[in-house]
Amino acid sequence: MINTMNQSKRSDPFSSGEGGERLSLLELNALVRRSLEQCLPDEYWIQAELSDVRSNTTGHCYLEFVQKDPRSNSLIAKARGMIWNTIYRLLKPYFEETTGQPFTSGIKVLVKVTVQFHELYGYSLTVLDIDPAYTLGDMARRRREILLQLEEEGVLTLNKELEMPQLPQRIAVISSATAAGYGDFCHQLQHNPGGFFFYTELFPALMQGNQVEESVLAALDRVNARIDDFDVVVIIRGGGATSDLSGFDTYLLAAACAQFPLPIITGIGHERDDTVLDSVAHTRVKTPTAAAELLIHRVAEVADRLEDLSVRIRQGAYMLLERERRRLDTLQARIPNLVQRKLTEARFALLTARKDLSQVTMALLSRQRHRLELLQQRIADASPDKLLSRGYSITLRDGKVVTDASSLKSGDRLVTRFSKGEAQSVVKQSRLIGTDKRNKSH
């Protein structure tokens, strides 16, 4: 023990006199400082989470290191820390450029420190160096955890599965109105080489800082309220520090974009790594200008296809007309021969029909002649002359045939014809055979 402490003990009127040393607080703190310097003289790499990070006008950075229980998330260790301005002005940009993550509270770091103890300010850790790879690993792990959660929920690829419209010309833009990237995007669309029309409407949002998630989610809600007015959503940032990208690595924003009913194109100017938002968006490009070029290319492809179809239609129509013209010429050349052949066929048909008609007529006349002959024979057989030749006679009264003797009266003059000649008679008396009436004539 140092002599001053022994002397203090001997001169202390409040000494217990029991052999124990009495120290002032300063003396005790000095003892602790020297003990720590002796026991922990080296530099140490420690893993911790940053808390309460702030810098002052002198350029020094003051912060707090914490460690939390992985199950309960309650604090289990804490220590003050500081980074001298000469180191901080080199360490901060190096870390942020490497990780794309701001050097701020809530991130996990691997830092090289020395253990310090000051009699007035107490225990602290002085940061000498930082390993960005550790933070990158932790950020990547968090991204993987978010993506894994979205996959387990079945929403990770929903936006990617949406069909990009053939003509994405009505564009809802989520960006900052003052962002250079937004101006570049609009300029690229308006001055596209194809002269295609694009309608854009800005839904302002913060593209950096702690309110990125909340601001972009609010903009998505406004777009969703007018979903039928747009074909695609473009989220662009452009410019600014890559350290401000942590707002695009949140679960809520990623889940909202993954399930959004319109295709989302991201161009937030982060070329090295994809953010979680990039991973769930329909299409990810590097810059706002690239997003505009993507849309122009899409419309140009459709225009090229339409032009190709137009050319093919014109060529097809020309070929069809040419083919039909040749067919018409062929038909026209065949008409005289066809007419001559038709006339020959008609003439032949007429001759054939005439011949057939003659044959039919002759057959009809022959049948009718035979029928007449039969009728003539029947008439001849029924002729009175033929009956008379057989021995029959015909009795006439006043030129009419007498068939009923009861019709005769006395005094009637009768003519009886025979096969050869005739005889006249006068009725004296008539008689019916089989009756009592009698007829006599002479």
GROMACS .gro file of C-alpha atoms in nm:
model
  442
    1MET     CA    1   0.000   0.000   0.000
    2ILE     CA    2   0.128   0.348  -0.079
    3ASN     CA    3   0.277   0.558   0.197
    4THR     CA    4   0.025   0.839   0.167
    5MET     CA    5  -0.248   0.594   0.250
    6ASN     CA    6  -0.060   0.473   0.555
    7GLN     CA    7  -0.001   0.823   0.665
    8SER     CA    8  -0.363   0.909   0.613
    9LYS     CA    9  -0.460   0.615   0.822
   10ARG     CA   10  -0.233   0.713   1.106
   11SER     CA   11  -0.347   1.072   1.106
   12ASP     CA   12  -0.718   0.988   1.067
   13PRO     CA   13  -0.886   1.076   1.398
   14PHE     CA   14  -1.177   0.854   1.304
   15SER     CA   15  -0.965   0.539   1.264
   16SER     CA   16  -1.118   0.240   1.431
   17GLY     CA   17  -0.784   0.132   1.566
   18GLU     CA   18  -0.866  -0.225   1.457
   19GLY     CA   19  -0.603  -0.252   1.181
   20GLY     CA   20  -0.836  -0.158   0.887
   21GLU     CA   21  -0.737   0.123   0.650
   22ARG     CA   22  -0.961   0.420   0.597
   23LEU     CA   23  -0.958   0.568   0.245
   24SER     CA   24  -1.116   0.868   0.093
   25LEU     CA   25  -1.333   0.817  -0.213
   26LEU     CA   26  -1.067   0.972  -0.428
   27GLU     CA   27  -0.807   0.740  -0.283
   28LEU     CA   28  -1.028   0.438  -0.340
   29ASN     CA   29  -1.103   0.541  -0.697
   30ALA     CA   30  -0.737   0.601  -0.759
   31LEU     CA   31  -0.666   0.254  -0.623
   32VAL     CA   32  -0.931   0.106  -0.854
   33ARG     CA   33  -0.785   0.294  -1.154
   34ARG     CA   34  -0.431   0.172  -1.082
   35SER     CA   35  -0.556  -0.181  -1.023
   36LEU     CA   36  -0.745  -0.187  -1.351
   37GLU     CA   37  -0.450  -0.046  -1.536
   38GLN     CA   38  -0.236  -0.322  -1.391
   39CYS     CA   39  -0.489  -0.605  -1.438
   40LEU     CA   40  -0.633  -0.496  -1.777
   41PRO     CA   41  -0.352  -0.321  -1.958
   42ASP     CA   42  -0.432  -0.461  -2.304
   43GLU     CA   43  -0.685  -0.380  -2.577
   44TYR     CA   44  -0.994  -0.600  -2.598
   45TRP     CA   45  -1.248  -0.680  -2.871
   46ILE     CA   46  -1.597  -0.680  -2.723
   47GLN     CA   47  -1.942  -0.752  -2.869
   48ALA     CA   48  -2.219  -0.520  -2.757
   49GLU     CA   49  -2.518  -0.319  -2.869
   50LEU     CA   50  -2.493   0.056  -2.904
   51SER     CA   51  -2.718   0.271  -2.691
   52ASP     CA   52  -2.748   0.648  -2.645
   53VAL     CA   53  -2.500   0.746  -2.917
   54ARG     CA   54  -2.430   1.121  -2.929
   55SER     CA   55  -2.150   1.357  -3.024
   56ASN     CA   56  -2.074   1.708  -2.901
   57THR     CA   57  -1.921   2.019  -3.050
   58THR     CA   58  -1.572   1.899  -2.975
   59GLY     CA   59  -1.621   1.604  -3.210
   60HIS     CA   60  -1.599   1.340  -2.938
   61CYS     CA   61  -1.864   1.065  -2.942
   62TYR     CA   62  -2.021   0.949  -2.618
   63LEU     CA   63  -2.221   0.629  -2.610
   64GLU     CA   64  -2.332   0.343  -2.398
   65PHE     CA   65  -2.271  -0.026  -2.453
   66VAL     CA   66  -2.539  -0.269  -2.341
   67GLN     CA   67  -2.599  -0.641  -2.345
   68LYS     CA   68  -2.946  -0.793  -2.324
   69ASP     CA   69  -3.071  -1.132  -2.224
   70PRO     CA   70  -3.170  -1.310  -2.550
   71ARG     CA   71  -3.483  -1.453  -2.390
   72SER     CA   72  -3.620  -1.172  -2.178
   73ASN     CA   73  -3.451  -0.885  -2.363
   74SER     CA   74  -3.368  -0.731  -2.024
   75LEU     CA   75  -3.036  -0.560  -1.962
   76ILE     CA   76  -2.769  -0.780  -1.811
   77ALA     CA   77  -2.465  -0.556  -1.861
   78LYS     CA   78  -2.394  -0.191  -1.934
   79ALA     CA   79  -2.090   0.031  -1.971
   80ARG     CA   80  -2.019   0.386  -2.073
   81GLY     CA   81  -1.800   0.441  -2.375
   82MET     CA   82  -1.639   0.718  -2.570
   83ILE     CA   83  -1.457   0.773  -2.898
   84TRP     CA   84  -1.208   1.055  -2.924
   85ASN     CA   85  -1.270   1.295  -3.209
   86THR     CA   86  -0.949   1.199  -3.391
   87ILE     CA   87  -1.072   0.840  -3.411
   88TYR     CA   88  -1.443   0.913  -3.446
   89ARG     CA   89  -1.409   1.125  -3.760
   90LEU     CA   90  -1.234   0.829  -3.928
   91LEU     CA   91  -1.426   0.543  -3.771
   92LYS     CA   92  -1.781   0.669  -3.836
   93PRO     CA   93  -1.763   0.718  -4.218
   94TYR     CA   94  -1.561   0.398  -4.254
   95PHE     CA   95  -1.825   0.200  -4.069
   96GLU     CA   96  -2.122   0.358  -4.249
   97GLU     CA   97  -1.972   0.327  -4.598
   98THR     CA   98  -1.884  -0.035  -4.534
   99THR     CA   99  -2.213  -0.144  -4.379
  100GLY     CA  100  -2.460   0.099  -4.531
  101GLN     CA  101  -2.584   0.134  -4.174
  102PRO     CA  102  -2.576   0.453  -3.968
  103PHE     CA  103  -2.360   0.447  -3.661
  104THR     CA  104  -2.647   0.487  -3.420
  105SER     CA  105  -2.829   0.327  -3.132
  106GLY     CA  106  -2.973  -0.020  -3.171
  107ILE     CA  107  -2.703  -0.186  -3.377
  108LYS     CA  108  -2.468  -0.456  -3.267
  109VAL     CA  109  -2.096  -0.390  -3.302
  110LEU     CA  110  -1.760  -0.549  -3.248
  111VAL     CA  111  -1.521  -0.283  -3.117
  112LYS     CA  112  -1.168  -0.273  -2.985
  113VAL     CA  113  -1.155  -0.096  -2.649
  114THR     CA  114  -0.932  -0.018  -2.361
  115VAL     CA  115  -1.065  -0.023  -2.007
  116GLN     CA  116  -1.051   0.314  -1.835
  117PHE     CA  117  -1.135   0.429  -1.488
  118HIS     CA  118  -1.137   0.791  -1.383
  119GLU     CA  119  -1.161   0.903  -1.028
  120LEU     CA  120  -1.436   1.152  -1.116
  121TYR     CA  121  -1.615   0.990  -1.410
  122GLY     CA  122  -1.580   0.627  -1.316
  123TYR     CA  123  -1.559   0.318  -1.538
  124SER     CA  124  -1.572   0.353  -1.917
  125LEU     CA  125  -1.451   0.195  -2.237
  126THR     CA  126  -1.250   0.392  -2.491
  127VAL     CA  127  -1.309   0.275  -2.849
  128LEU     CA  128  -1.001   0.241  -3.067
  129ASP     CA  129  -1.133   0.045  -3.367
  130ILE     CA  130  -1.444  -0.126  -3.507
  131ASP     CA  131  -1.504  -0.433  -3.723
  132PRO     CA  132  -1.787  -0.357  -3.972
  133ALA     CA  133  -1.800  -0.723  -4.080
  134TYR     CA  134  -1.955  -0.815  -3.747
  135THR     CA  135  -2.231  -0.557  -3.788
  136LEU     CA  136  -2.283  -0.664  -4.148
  137GLY     CA  137  -2.325  -1.019  -4.027
  138ASP     CA  138  -2.577  -0.912  -3.769
  139MET     CA  139  -2.766  -0.702  -4.023
  140ALA     CA  140  -2.765  -0.991  -4.267
  141ARG     CA  141  -2.893  -1.219  -3.994
  142ARG     CA  142  -3.177  -0.978  -3.919
  143ARG     CA  143  -3.260  -0.956  -4.288
  144ARG     CA  144  -3.262  -1.336  -4.312
  145GLU     CA  145  -3.489  -1.358  -4.010
  146ILE     CA  146  -3.735  -1.110  -4.164
  147LEU     CA  147  -3.731  -1.288  -4.500
  148LEU     CA  148  -3.772  -1.626  -4.330
  149GLN     CA  149  -4.071  -1.495  -4.134
  150LEU     CA  150  -4.230  -1.361  -4.451
  151GLU     CA  151  -4.171  -1.695  -4.623
  152GLU     CA  152  -4.327  -1.886  -4.335
  153GLU     CA  153  -4.628  -1.656  -4.357
  154GLY     CA  154  -4.657  -1.732  -4.729
  155VAL     CA  155  -4.625  -1.371  -4.846
  156LEU     CA  156  -4.257  -1.342  -4.944
  157THR     CA  157  -4.306  -1.372  -5.323
  158LEU     CA  158  -4.662  -1.245  -5.360
  159ASN     CA  159  -4.563  -0.917  -5.523
  160LYS     CA  160  -4.315  -1.090  -5.752
  161GLU     CA  161  -4.592  -1.320  -5.872
  162LEU     CA  162  -4.804  -1.029  -5.994
  163GLU     CA  163  -4.809  -0.983  -6.371
  164MET     CA  164  -4.642  -0.664  -6.486
  165PRO     CA  165  -4.889  -0.467  -6.704
  166GLN     CA  166  -4.816  -0.465  -7.076
  167LEU     CA  167  -4.818  -0.085  -7.076
  168PRO     CA  168  -4.715   0.044  -6.729
  169GLN     CA  169  -4.782   0.411  -6.802
  170ARG     CA  170  -4.973   0.520  -6.488
  171ILE     CA  171  -4.710   0.533  -6.215
  172ALA     CA  172  -4.747   0.605  -5.843
  173VAL     CA  173  -4.411   0.734  -5.721
  174ILE     CA  174  -4.313   0.713  -5.353
  175SER     CA  175  -4.018   0.940  -5.293
  176SER     CA  176  -3.912   1.272  -5.151
  177ALA     CA  177  -4.025   1.570  -5.358
  178THR     CA  178  -3.681   1.728  -5.321
  179ALA     CA  179  -3.482   1.416  -5.398
  180ALA     CA  180  -3.254   1.443  -5.698
  181GLY     CA  181  -3.343   1.086  -5.785
  182TYR     CA  182  -3.711   1.176  -5.823
  183GLY     CA  183  -3.622   1.457  -6.066
  184ASP     CA  184  -3.397   1.224  -6.264
  185PHE     CA  185  -3.673   0.964  -6.280
  186CYS     CA  186  -3.935   1.209  -6.413
  187HIS     CA  187  -3.690   1.367  -6.659
  188GLN     CA  188  -3.597   1.027  -6.798
  189LEU     CA  189  -3.962   0.936  -6.853
  190GLN     CA  190  -4.058   1.268  -7.008
  191HIS     CA  191  -3.769   1.269  -7.254
  192ASN     CA  192  -3.773   0.904  -7.354
  193PRO     CA  193  -3.651   0.846  -7.712
  194GLY     CA  194  -3.972   0.671  -7.816
  195GLY     CA  195  -4.190   0.968  -7.722
  196PHE     CA  196  -4.411   0.744  -7.507
  197PHE     CA  197  -4.655   0.904  -7.265
  198PHE     CA  198  -4.623   0.837  -6.892
  199TYR     CA  199  -4.843   0.973  -6.616
  200THR     CA  200  -4.669   1.004  -6.279
  201GLU     CA  201  -4.804   1.114  -5.943
  202LEU     CA  202  -4.585   1.169  -5.640
  203PHE     CA  203  -4.683   1.038  -5.299
  204PRO     CA  204  -4.430   1.216  -5.076
  205ALA     CA  205  -4.245   1.016  -4.811
  206LEU     CA  206  -3.927   1.043  -4.605
  207MET     CA  207  -3.646   0.844  -4.762
  208GLN     CA  208  -3.399   0.862  -4.473
  209GLY     CA  209  -3.400   0.880  -4.098
  210ASN     CA  210  -3.595   0.701  -3.831
  211GLN     CA  211  -3.935   0.771  -3.989
  212VAL     CA  212  -3.878   0.597  -4.323
  213GLU     CA  213  -4.092   0.296  -4.233
  214GLU     CA  214  -4.386   0.499  -4.104
  215SER     CA  215  -4.372   0.749  -4.391
  216VAL     CA  216  -4.352   0.492  -4.672
  217LEU     CA  217  -4.631   0.284  -4.516
  218ALA     CA  218  -4.853   0.594  -4.509
  219ALA     CA  219  -4.775   0.661  -4.876
  220LEU     CA  220  -4.863   0.302  -4.967
  221ASP     CA  221  -5.196   0.343  -4.790
  222ARG     CA  222  -5.271   0.654  -4.998
  223VAL     CA  223  -5.186   0.470  -5.319
  224ASN     CA  224  -5.397   0.173  -5.216
  225ALA     CA  225  -5.697   0.402  -5.167
  226ARG     CA  226  -5.675   0.484  -5.541
  227ILE     CA  227  -5.556   0.147  -5.662
  228ASP     CA  228  -5.751   0.160  -5.991
  229ASP     CA  229  -5.572   0.480  -6.098
  230PHE     CA  230  -5.228   0.321  -6.133
  231ASP     CA  231  -5.046   0.037  -6.307
  232VAL     CA  232  -4.732   0.015  -6.091
  233VAL     CA  233  -4.572   0.166  -5.781
  234VAL     CA  234  -4.214   0.295  -5.792
  235ILE     CA  235  -4.022   0.352  -5.467
  236ILE     CA  236  -3.712   0.556  -5.543
  237ARG     CA  237  -3.456   0.729  -5.330
  238GLY     CA  238  -3.138   0.813  -5.513
  239GLY     CA  239  -2.853   1.010  -5.368
  240GLY     CA  240  -2.791   1.045  -4.998
  241ALA     CA  241  -2.575   0.834  -4.771
  242THR     CA  242  -2.599   0.460  -4.780
  243SER     CA  243  -2.608   0.472  -4.402
  244ASP     CA  244  -2.973   0.580  -4.422
  245LEU     CA  245  -3.097   0.252  -4.569
  246SER     CA  246  -3.184   0.080  -4.243
  247GLY     CA  247  -3.541   0.208  -4.269
  248PHE     CA  248  -3.593  -0.023  -4.569
  249ASP     CA  249  -3.494  -0.331  -4.367
  250THR     CA  250  -3.804  -0.356  -4.146
  251TYR     CA  251  -4.059  -0.633  -4.125
  252LEU     CA  252  -4.371  -0.413  -4.139
  253LEU     CA  253  -4.260  -0.231  -4.455
  254ALA     CA  254  -4.150  -0.554  -4.622
  255ALA     CA  255  -4.479  -0.729  -4.536
  256ALA     CA  256  -4.683  -0.437  -4.670
  257CYS     CA  257  -4.490  -0.427  -4.998
  258ALA     CA  258  -4.494  -0.805  -5.041
  259GLN     CA  259  -4.873  -0.806  -5.017
  260PHE     CA  260  -4.938  -0.487  -5.213
  261PRO     CA  261  -5.184  -0.546  -5.504
  262LEU     CA  262  -4.974  -0.357  -5.763
  263PRO     CA  263  -4.623  -0.450  -5.883
  264ILE     CA  264  -4.360  -0.253  -5.690
  265ILE     CA  265  -4.034  -0.139  -5.848
  266THR     CA  266  -3.757  -0.027  -5.612
  267GLY     CA  267  -3.467   0.196  -5.708
  268ILE     CA  268  -3.321   0.324  -5.386
  269GLY     CA  269  -2.963   0.367  -5.503
  270HIS     CA  270  -2.804   0.084  -5.310
  271GLU     CA  271  -2.587  -0.114  -5.549
  272ARG     CA  272  -2.392  -0.336  -5.314
  273ASP     CA  273  -2.660  -0.525  -5.120
  274ASP     CA  274  -3.032  -0.573  -5.147
  275THR     CA  275  -3.243  -0.439  -4.864
  276VAL     CA  276  -3.535  -0.645  -4.737
  277LEU     CA  277  -3.762  -0.415  -4.938
  278ASP     CA  278  -3.563  -0.495  -5.253
  279SER     CA  279  -3.601  -0.866  -5.182
  280VAL     CA  280  -3.981  -0.859  -5.168
  281ALA     CA  281  -4.044  -0.606  -5.447
  282HIS     CA  282  -4.158  -0.722  -5.788
  283THR     CA  283  -3.848  -0.575  -5.957
  284ARG     CA  284  -3.535  -0.423  -5.806
  285VAL     CA  285  -3.313  -0.181  -5.999
  286LYS     CA  286  -3.009   0.014  -5.881
  287THR     CA  287  -3.115   0.373  -5.936
  288PRO     CA  288  -3.422   0.588  -6.008
  289THR     CA  289  -3.294   0.639  -6.363
  290ALA     CA  290  -3.275   0.262  -6.405
  291ALA     CA  291  -3.637   0.237  -6.286
  292ALA     CA  292  -3.742   0.485  -6.554
  293GLU     CA  293  -3.542   0.296  -6.817
  294LEU     CA  294  -3.713  -0.027  -6.712
  295LEU     CA  295  -4.058   0.123  -6.768
  296ILE     CA  296  -3.955   0.282  -7.098
  297HIS     CA  297  -3.807  -0.048  -7.215
  298ARG     CA  298  -4.128  -0.229  -7.119
  299VAL     CA  299  -4.345   0.010  -7.321
  300ALA     CA  300  -4.092   0.008  -7.608
  301GLU     CA  301  -4.109  -0.371  -7.622
  302VAL     CA  302  -4.487  -0.357  -7.657
  303ALA     CA  303  -4.455  -0.085  -7.921
  304ASP     CA  304  -4.204  -0.299  -8.111
  305ARG     CA  305  -4.437  -0.598  -8.093
  306LEU     CA  306  -4.725  -0.385  -8.217
  307GLU     CA  307  -4.511  -0.251  -8.500
  308ASP     CA  308  -4.405  -0.604  -8.588
  309LEU     CA  309  -4.766  -0.717  -8.583
  310SER     CA  310  -4.861  -0.419  -8.800
  311VAL     CA  311  -4.593  -0.511  -9.054
  312ARG     CA  312  -4.702  -0.872  -9.049
  313ILE     CA  313  -5.065  -0.773  -9.098
  314ARG     CA  314  -4.976  -0.550  -9.392
  315GLN     CA  315  -4.760  -0.820  -9.546
  316GLY     CA  316  -5.026  -1.081  -9.483
  317ALA     CA  317  -5.295  -0.861  -9.635
  318TYR     CA  318  -5.078  -0.792  -9.940
  319MET     CA  319  -5.001  -1.162  -9.985
  320LEU     CA  320  -5.368  -1.250  -9.946
  321LEU     CA  321  -5.474  -0.986 -10.199
  322GLU     CA  322  -5.201  -1.097 -10.438
  323ARG     CA  323  -5.304  -1.460 -10.404
  324GLU     CA  324  -5.668  -1.373 -10.460
  325ARG     CA  325  -5.576  -1.156 -10.759
  326ARG     CA  326  -5.389  -1.447 -10.917
  327ARG     CA  327  -5.680  -1.675 -10.838
  328LEU     CA  328  -5.919  -1.424 -10.996
  329ASP     CA  329  -5.699  -1.404 -11.306
  330THR     CA  330  -5.693  -1.782 -11.327
  331LEU     CA  331  -6.071  -1.799 -11.292
  332GLN     CA  332  -6.113  -1.523 -11.546
  333ALA     CA  333  -5.895  -1.712 -11.793
  334ARG     CA  334  -6.094  -2.028 -11.732
  335ILE     CA  335  -6.434  -1.865 -11.787
  336PRO     CA  336  -6.444  -1.899 -12.171
  337ASN     CA  337  -6.346  -2.264 -12.155
  338LEU     CA  338  -6.591  -2.321 -11.873
  339VAL     CA  339  -6.869  -2.147 -12.069
  340GLN     CA  340  -6.788  -2.350 -12.380
  341ARG     CA  341  -6.781  -2.668 -12.180
  342LYS     CA  342  -7.108  -2.579 -12.009
  343LEU     CA  343  -7.269  -2.501 -12.347
  344THR     CA  344  -7.141  -2.830 -12.488
  345GLU     CA  345  -7.268  -3.015 -12.187
  346ALA     CA  346  -7.604  -2.835 -12.214
  347ARG     CA  347  -7.627  -2.910 -12.587
  348PHE     CA  348  -7.544  -3.271 -12.525
  349ALA     CA  349  -7.794  -3.281 -12.242
  350LEU     CA  350  -8.055  -3.125 -12.469
  351LEU     CA  351  -7.987  -3.378 -12.743
  352THR     CA  352  -7.998  -3.656 -12.490
  353ALA     CA  353  -8.319  -3.520 -12.347
  354ARG     CA  354  -8.466  -3.483 -12.696
  355LYS     CA  355  -8.371  -3.839 -12.777
  356ASP     CA  356  -8.509  -3.957 -12.450
  357LEU     CA  357  -8.824  -3.751 -12.510
  358SER     CA  358  -8.863  -3.906 -12.857
  359GLN     CA  359  -8.822  -4.251 -12.714
  360VAL     CA  360  -9.063  -4.177 -12.435
  361THR     CA  361  -9.310  -4.026 -12.682
  362MET     CA  362  -9.285  -4.326 -12.914
  363ALA     CA  363  -9.334  -4.561 -12.623
  364LEU     CA  364  -9.632  -4.358 -12.504
  365LEU     CA  365  -9.780  -4.348 -12.855
  366SER     CA  366  -9.726  -4.722 -12.891
  367ARG     CA  367  -9.902  -4.787 -12.564
  368GLN     CA  368 -10.189  -4.558 -12.659
  369ARG     CA  369 -10.212  -4.715 -13.009
  370HIS     CA  370 -10.234  -5.058 -12.852
  371ARG     CA  371 -10.497  -4.931 -12.615
  372LEU     CA  372 -10.695  -4.783 -12.905
  373GLU     CA  373 -10.667  -5.110 -13.091
  374LEU     CA  374 -10.805  -5.290 -12.791
  375LEU     CA  375 -11.087  -5.040 -12.760
  376GLN     CA  376 -11.155  -5.065 -13.133
  377GLN     CA  377 -11.172  -5.441 -13.103
  378ARG     CA  378 -11.412  -5.413 -12.813
  379ILE     CA  379 -11.622  -5.161 -13.006
  380ALA     CA  380 -11.619  -5.385 -13.310
  381ASP     CA  381 -11.723  -5.676 -13.094
  382ALA     CA  382 -12.010  -5.471 -12.958
  383SER     CA  383 -12.120  -5.345 -13.306
  384PRO     CA  384 -12.493  -5.410 -13.391
  385ASP     CA  385 -12.390  -5.529 -13.741
  386LYS     CA  386 -12.179  -5.801 -13.582
  387LEU     CA  387 -12.473  -5.900 -13.361
  388LEU     CA  388 -12.705  -5.903 -13.661
  389SER     CA  389 -12.466  -6.126 -13.852
  390ARG     CA  390 -12.502  -6.378 -13.574
  391GLY     CA  391 -12.875  -6.403 -13.636
  392TYR     CA  392 -12.999  -6.133 -13.406
  393SER     CA  393 -13.240  -5.861 -13.519
  394ILE     CA  394 -13.326  -5.513 -13.398
  395THR     CA  395 -13.676  -5.376 -13.375
  396LEU     CA  396 -13.718  -5.003 -13.408
  397ARG     CA  397 -14.017  -4.780 -13.347
  398ASP     CA  398 -13.988  -4.432 -13.472
  399GLY     CA  399 -13.612  -4.493 -13.509
  400LYS     CA  400 -13.570  -4.605 -13.151
  401VAL     CA  401 -13.487  -4.956 -13.034
  402VAL     CA  402 -13.775  -5.141 -12.877
  403THR     CA  403 -13.664  -5.343 -12.578
  404ASP     CA  404 -13.995  -5.384 -12.392
  405ALA     CA  405 -14.296  -5.537 -12.569
  406SER     CA  406 -14.530  -5.383 -12.312
  407SER     CA  407 -14.446  -5.045 -12.452
  408LEU     CA  408 -14.606  -5.128 -12.783
  409LYS     CA  409 -14.961  -5.038 -12.869
  410SER     CA  410 -15.184  -5.155 -13.140
  411GLY     CA  411 -15.120  -4.972 -13.459
  412ASP     CA  412 -14.751  -4.900 -13.383
  413ARG     CA  413 -14.538  -4.934 -13.691
  414LEU     CA  414 -14.220  -5.127 -13.639
  415VAL     CA  415 -13.905  -5.178 -13.846
  416THR     CA  416 -13.708  -5.498 -13.791
  417ARG     CA  417 -13.352  -5.502 -13.914
  418PHE     CA  418 -13.162  -5.817 -13.998
  419SER     CA  419 -12.807  -5.882 -14.105
  420LYS     CA  420 -12.930  -5.843 -14.454
  421GLY     CA  421 -13.228  -5.622 -14.505
  422GLU     CA  422 -13.521  -5.517 -14.290
  423ALA     CA  423 -13.898  -5.573 -14.261
  424GLN     CA  424 -14.186  -5.347 -14.156
  425SER     CA  425 -14.485  -5.446 -13.946
  426VAL     CA  426 -14.788  -5.306 -13.762
  427VAL     CA  427 -14.874  -5.408 -13.408
  428LYS     CA  428 -15.212  -5.575 -13.381
  429GLN     CA  429 -15.170  -5.724 -13.038
  430SER     CA  430 -14.875  -5.753 -12.798
  431ARG     CA  431 -14.805  -6.021 -12.540
  432LEU     CA  432 -14.544  -6.055 -12.265
  433ILE     CA  433 -14.398  -6.395 -12.226
  434GLY     CA  434 -14.496  -6.540 -11.895
  435THR     CA  435 -14.803  -6.303 -11.866
  436ASP     CA  436 -15.153  -6.309 -11.997
  437LYS     CA  437 -15.103  -6.010 -12.221
  438ARG     CA  438 -15.067  -6.097 -12.587
  439ASN     CA  439 -14.943  -5.906 -12.884
  440LYS     CA  440 -15.009  -5.972 -13.239
  441SER     CA  441 -14.858  -5.807 -13.533
  442HIS     CA  442 -14.845  -5.863 -13.902
   0.00000   0.00000   0.00000
